[in-house]
Amino acid sequence: MSEQDRSRLYDWWCEHADEALAEYAMSCLSPVPLPDLATKEDLRDVKADVREVKEDLRQVKSDVARVDAKVDALAVRMDEKFDRVLKLHEADSETAGKRHKLLVGAAIVLAAEIVAAEAGWLRWFTDLLASAI
């Protein structure tokens, strides 16, 4: 019978009879086997295990803090890169807008030159026809 069973039995005897009878009944039972009793060595082992678990927990917390710091540093670097890319994009957009205006202006000038040349050729041709008639 384990120590827990003995404790439950004692409580039951106390509820259904008096405490003196419960103590007498318990004294008539065989003693608790040694494996069910906690020894000082068992308690030392448990305390050592608790210390080890606490040390492991401190190590894990330290690792988590280190990873959090790395994540925060990475977030800052990503924000800086995003800002730099955004500025480059704005500069590229501005340059593209200027280039577009320049090309449109060049196309208009070229079209005007072509129209002027065509008008000159038509004038020459009409003058030639007029002189032939």
Coordinates of C-alpha atoms in Angstrom, one line a residue:
M1 CA 0.0 0.0 0.0
S2 CA 1.4 3.4 -1.0
E3 CA 1.7 6.4 1.2
Q4 CA -1.2 8.1 -0.7
D5 CA -3.4 5.1 -0.1
R6 CA -2.5 5.0 3.6
S7 CA -3.4 8.7 3.8
R8 CA -6.7 8.2 2.1
L9 CA -7.5 5.3 4.4
Y10 CA -6.6 7.3 7.5
D11 CA -8.9 10.2 6.3
W12 CA -11.7 7.7 5.7
W13 CA -11.3 6.2 9.2
C14 CA -11.3 9.7 10.7
E15 CA -14.6 10.5 8.9
H16 CA -16.4 7.3 9.8
A17 CA -15.0 6.7 13.2
D18 CA -12.9 8.6 15.7
E19 CA -9.2 9.6 15.3
A20 CA -8.0 7.2 18.0
L21 CA -9.5 4.2 16.1
A22 CA -8.0 5.5 12.9
E23 CA -4.5 5.7 14.4
Y24 CA -4.9 2.2 15.9
A25 CA -6.0 0.8 12.5
M26 CA -3.1 2.4 10.8
S27 CA -0.6 1.0 13.3
C28 CA -1.9 -2.5 12.6
L29 CA -1.1 -2.1 8.9
S30 CA 2.3 -3.1 7.5
P31 CA 4.8 -0.3 7.2
V32 CA 5.1 1.7 4.0
P33 CA 7.6 0.2 1.6
L34 CA 10.8 2.2 1.2
P35 CA 10.3 3.1 -2.5
D36 CA 7.2 5.0 -1.5
L37 CA 9.0 7.2 1.0
A38 CA 11.0 10.2 -0.1
T39 CA 14.5 10.2 1.2
K40 CA 16.8 13.2 1.7
E41 CA 18.8 12.0 -1.3
D42 CA 15.6 12.0 -3.4
L43 CA 14.9 15.5 -2.3
R44 CA 18.4 16.6 -3.1
D45 CA 18.0 15.1 -6.6
V46 CA 14.8 16.9 -7.1
K47 CA 16.3 20.2 -6.0
A48 CA 19.3 19.6 -8.3
D49 CA 16.8 18.9 -11.2
V50 CA 14.9 22.1 -10.3
R51 CA 18.2 24.1 -10.3
E52 CA 19.1 22.6 -13.7
V53 CA 15.7 23.4 -15.2
K54 CA 15.9 27.0 -13.9
E55 CA 19.4 27.4 -15.4
D56 CA 18.2 26.0 -18.7
L57 CA 15.3 28.5 -18.5
R58 CA 17.7 31.4 -17.9
Q59 CA 19.7 30.2 -20.9
V60 CA 16.6 30.1 -23.1
K61 CA 15.5 33.5 -21.9
S62 CA 19.0 34.8 -22.7
D63 CA 18.8 33.2 -26.2
V64 CA 15.4 34.7 -26.8
A65 CA 16.6 38.2 -25.8
R66 CA 19.6 37.8 -28.2
V67 CA 17.3 36.7 -31.0
D68 CA 14.9 39.6 -30.3
A69 CA 17.9 42.0 -30.5
K70 CA 18.9 40.6 -33.8
V71 CA 15.3 40.8 -35.1
D72 CA 15.1 44.5 -34.0
A73 CA 18.5 45.3 -35.7
L74 CA 17.3 43.6 -38.8
A75 CA 14.0 45.5 -38.8
V76 CA 16.0 48.8 -38.5
R77 CA 18.2 47.8 -41.4
M78 CA 15.2 46.8 -43.5
D79 CA 13.6 50.2 -42.8
E80 CA 16.8 52.0 -43.8
K81 CA 17.0 49.9 -47.1
F82 CA 13.3 50.6 -47.8
D83 CA 13.8 54.4 -47.3
R84 CA 16.9 54.3 -49.6
V85 CA 15.0 52.3 -52.3
L86 CA 12.1 54.7 -52.0
K87 CA 14.4 57.7 -52.5
L88 CA 16.0 56.0 -55.5
H89 CA 12.6 55.2 -57.0
E90 CA 11.5 58.8 -56.6
A91 CA 14.8 60.0 -58.2
D92 CA 14.3 57.5 -61.1
S93 CA 10.7 58.7 -61.5
E94 CA 11.8 62.3 -61.7
T95 CA 14.6 61.4 -64.2
A96 CA 12.2 59.4 -66.3
G97 CA 9.7 62.3 -66.3
K98 CA 12.5 64.7 -67.5
R99 CA 13.6 62.2 -70.1
H100 CA 10.0 61.8 -71.3
K101 CA 9.5 65.6 -71.7
L102 CA 12.9 65.8 -73.5
L103 CA 11.9 63.1 -76.0
V104 CA 8.5 64.5 -76.5
G105 CA 10.0 67.9 -77.2
A106 CA 12.5 66.4 -79.6
A107 CA 9.7 64.5 -81.4
I108 CA 7.8 67.8 -81.8
V109 CA 10.8 69.6 -83.1
L110 CA 11.6 66.7 -85.5
A111 CA 8.0 66.7 -86.7
A112 CA 8.1 70.4 -87.2
E113 CA 11.3 70.0 -89.3
I114 CA 9.7 67.3 -91.4
V115 CA 6.6 69.4 -91.9
A116 CA 8.7 72.4 -92.8
A117 CA 10.8 70.3 -95.2
E118 CA 7.7 68.9 -96.7
A119 CA 6.2 72.3 -97.1
G120 CA 9.4 73.5 -98.8
W121 CA 9.4 70.6 -101.2
L122 CA 5.7 71.2 -102.0
R123 CA 6.4 74.9 -102.6
W124 CA 9.3 74.0 -104.9
F125 CA 7.1 71.4 -106.7
T126 CA 4.2 73.9 -107.1
D127 CA 6.6 76.6 -108.3
L128 CA 8.0 74.1 -110.8
L129 CA 4.6 73.2 -112.1
A130 CA 3.5 76.9 -112.2
S131 CA 6.6 77.8 -114.2
A132 CA 6.0 74.9 -116.6
I133 CA 2.5 76.0 -117.4

